[in-house]
Amino acid sequence: MLQENREGRAAPRQSSSFRLLQEVLEAEERDGTPAFLPSSVSPQASLPTSRALATPPKLHTCEKCSTSIANQAVRIQEGRYRHPGCYTCADCSLNLKMRGHFWVGDELYCEKHARQRYSAPPTFNSQA
């Protein structure tokens, strides 16, 4: 009963690109010489232009430690970058990557220390 079901099934459909590749490989086996794939199937490797070779990628400079950032940079503002390890609160050195930052003056702070710095000065009641 199970074998009857297997025999009744049709062969799976093949895509045209798979059939083309299969034909090329079979021809290669028959002839013994490598067959070349048509341009529509073969990958086109793009060669780098001379301009790309002449200009190295621009490395950003970390504004906190003043060294070049080679791998990953945190963009704080346009033209201002830091290493992920340098993206910390100026007060407690808490990493701000998943928390965000707050500016107080020209320094970056976590929310807690930004609130402390930004809070209004205490008011003095003058009673005469």
JSON list of C-alpha atoms in Angstrom, two decimals, residues 8-50:
[
{"chain": "A", "resi": 8, "resn": "GLY", "atom": "CA", "xyz": [1.89, 7.45, -7.94]},
{"chain": "A", "resi": 9, "resn": "ARG", "atom": "CA", "xyz": [3.75, 10.62, -7.00]},
{"chain": "A", "resi": 10, "resn": "ALA", "atom": "CA", "xyz": [5.24, 12.78, -9.73]},
{"chain": "A", "resi": 11, "resn": "ALA", "atom": "CA", "xyz": [8.88, 13.82, -9.68]},
{"chain": "A", "resi": 12, "resn": "PRO", "atom": "CA", "xyz": [9.45, 17.14, -7.90]},
{"chain": "A", "resi": 13, "resn": "ARG", "atom": "CA", "xyz": [9.56, 20.20, -10.13]},
{"chain": "A", "resi": 14, "resn": "GLN", "atom": "CA", "xyz": [12.96, 21.76, -10.71]},
{"chain": "A", "resi": 15, "resn": "SER", "atom": "CA", "xyz": [13.64, 25.40, -11.31]},
{"chain": "A", "resi": 16, "resn": "SER", "atom": "CA", "xyz": [14.98, 26.44, -14.69]},
{"chain": "A", "resi": 17, "resn": "SER", "atom": "CA", "xyz": [18.30, 27.58, -13.20]},
{"chain": "A", "resi": 18, "resn": "PHE", "atom": "CA", "xyz": [18.72, 24.24, -11.42]},
{"chain": "A", "resi": 19, "resn": "ARG", "atom": "CA", "xyz": [17.97, 22.36, -14.66]},
{"chain": "A", "resi": 20, "resn": "LEU", "atom": "CA", "xyz": [20.48, 24.55, -16.53]},
{"chain": "A", "resi": 21, "resn": "LEU", "atom": "CA", "xyz": [23.14, 23.86, -13.91]},
{"chain": "A", "resi": 22, "resn": "GLN", "atom": "CA", "xyz": [22.38, 20.15, -13.99]},
{"chain": "A", "resi": 23, "resn": "GLU", "atom": "CA", "xyz": [22.71, 20.10, -17.80]},
{"chain": "A", "resi": 24, "resn": "VAL", "atom": "CA", "xyz": [26.05, 21.90, -17.63]},
{"chain": "A", "resi": 25, "resn": "LEU", "atom": "CA", "xyz": [27.38, 19.46, -15.02]},
{"chain": "A", "resi": 26, "resn": "GLU", "atom": "CA", "xyz": [26.19, 16.44, -17.01]},
{"chain": "A", "resi": 27, "resn": "ALA", "atom": "CA", "xyz": [27.83, 17.82, -20.17]},
{"chain": "A", "resi": 28, "resn": "GLU", "atom": "CA", "xyz": [31.03, 18.36, -18.21]},
{"chain": "A", "resi": 29, "resn": "GLU", "atom": "CA", "xyz": [31.00, 14.73, -17.04]},
{"chain": "A", "resi": 30, "resn": "ARG", "atom": "CA", "xyz": [30.32, 13.47, -20.58]},
{"chain": "A", "resi": 31, "resn": "ASP", "atom": "CA", "xyz": [32.94, 15.56, -22.36]},
{"chain": "A", "resi": 32, "resn": "GLY", "atom": "CA", "xyz": [35.53, 15.64, -19.60]},
{"chain": "A", "resi": 33, "resn": "THR", "atom": "CA", "xyz": [36.15, 19.35, -20.16]},
{"chain": "A", "resi": 34, "resn": "PRO", "atom": "CA", "xyz": [34.89, 22.06, -17.88]},
{"chain": "A", "resi": 35, "resn": "ALA", "atom": "CA", "xyz": [31.85, 23.77, -19.30]},
{"chain": "A", "resi": 36, "resn": "PHE", "atom": "CA", "xyz": [31.36, 27.47, -18.88]},
{"chain": "A", "resi": 37, "resn": "LEU", "atom": "CA", "xyz": [28.13, 28.69, -17.40]},
{"chain": "A", "resi": 38, "resn": "PRO", "atom": "CA", "xyz": [26.16, 31.27, -19.30]},
{"chain": "A", "resi": 39, "resn": "SER", "atom": "CA", "xyz": [26.52, 34.80, -18.00]},
{"chain": "A", "resi": 40, "resn": "SER", "atom": "CA", "xyz": [22.97, 34.76, -16.63]},
{"chain": "A", "resi": 41, "resn": "VAL", "atom": "CA", "xyz": [23.97, 31.99, -14.20]},
{"chain": "A", "resi": 42, "resn": "SER", "atom": "CA", "xyz": [27.61, 32.68, -13.44]},
{"chain": "A", "resi": 43, "resn": "PRO", "atom": "CA", "xyz": [28.27, 35.22, -10.71]},
{"chain": "A", "resi": 44, "resn": "GLN", "atom": "CA", "xyz": [29.79, 38.48, -11.86]},
{"chain": "A", "resi": 45, "resn": "ALA", "atom": "CA", "xyz": [32.63, 39.61, -9.65]},
{"chain": "A", "resi": 46, "resn": "SER", "atom": "CA", "xyz": [32.92, 43.35, -9.68]},
{"chain": "A", "resi": 47, "resn": "LEU", "atom": "CA", "xyz": [36.45, 44.64, -9.60]},
{"chain": "A", "resi": 48, "resn": "PRO", "atom": "CA", "xyz": [37.21, 47.50, -7.25]},
{"chain": "A", "resi": 49, "resn": "THR", "atom": "CA", "xyz": [37.77, 50.81, -8.94]},
{"chain": "A", "resi": 50, "resn": "SER", "atom": "CA", "xyz": [41.09, 52.59, -8.71]}
]
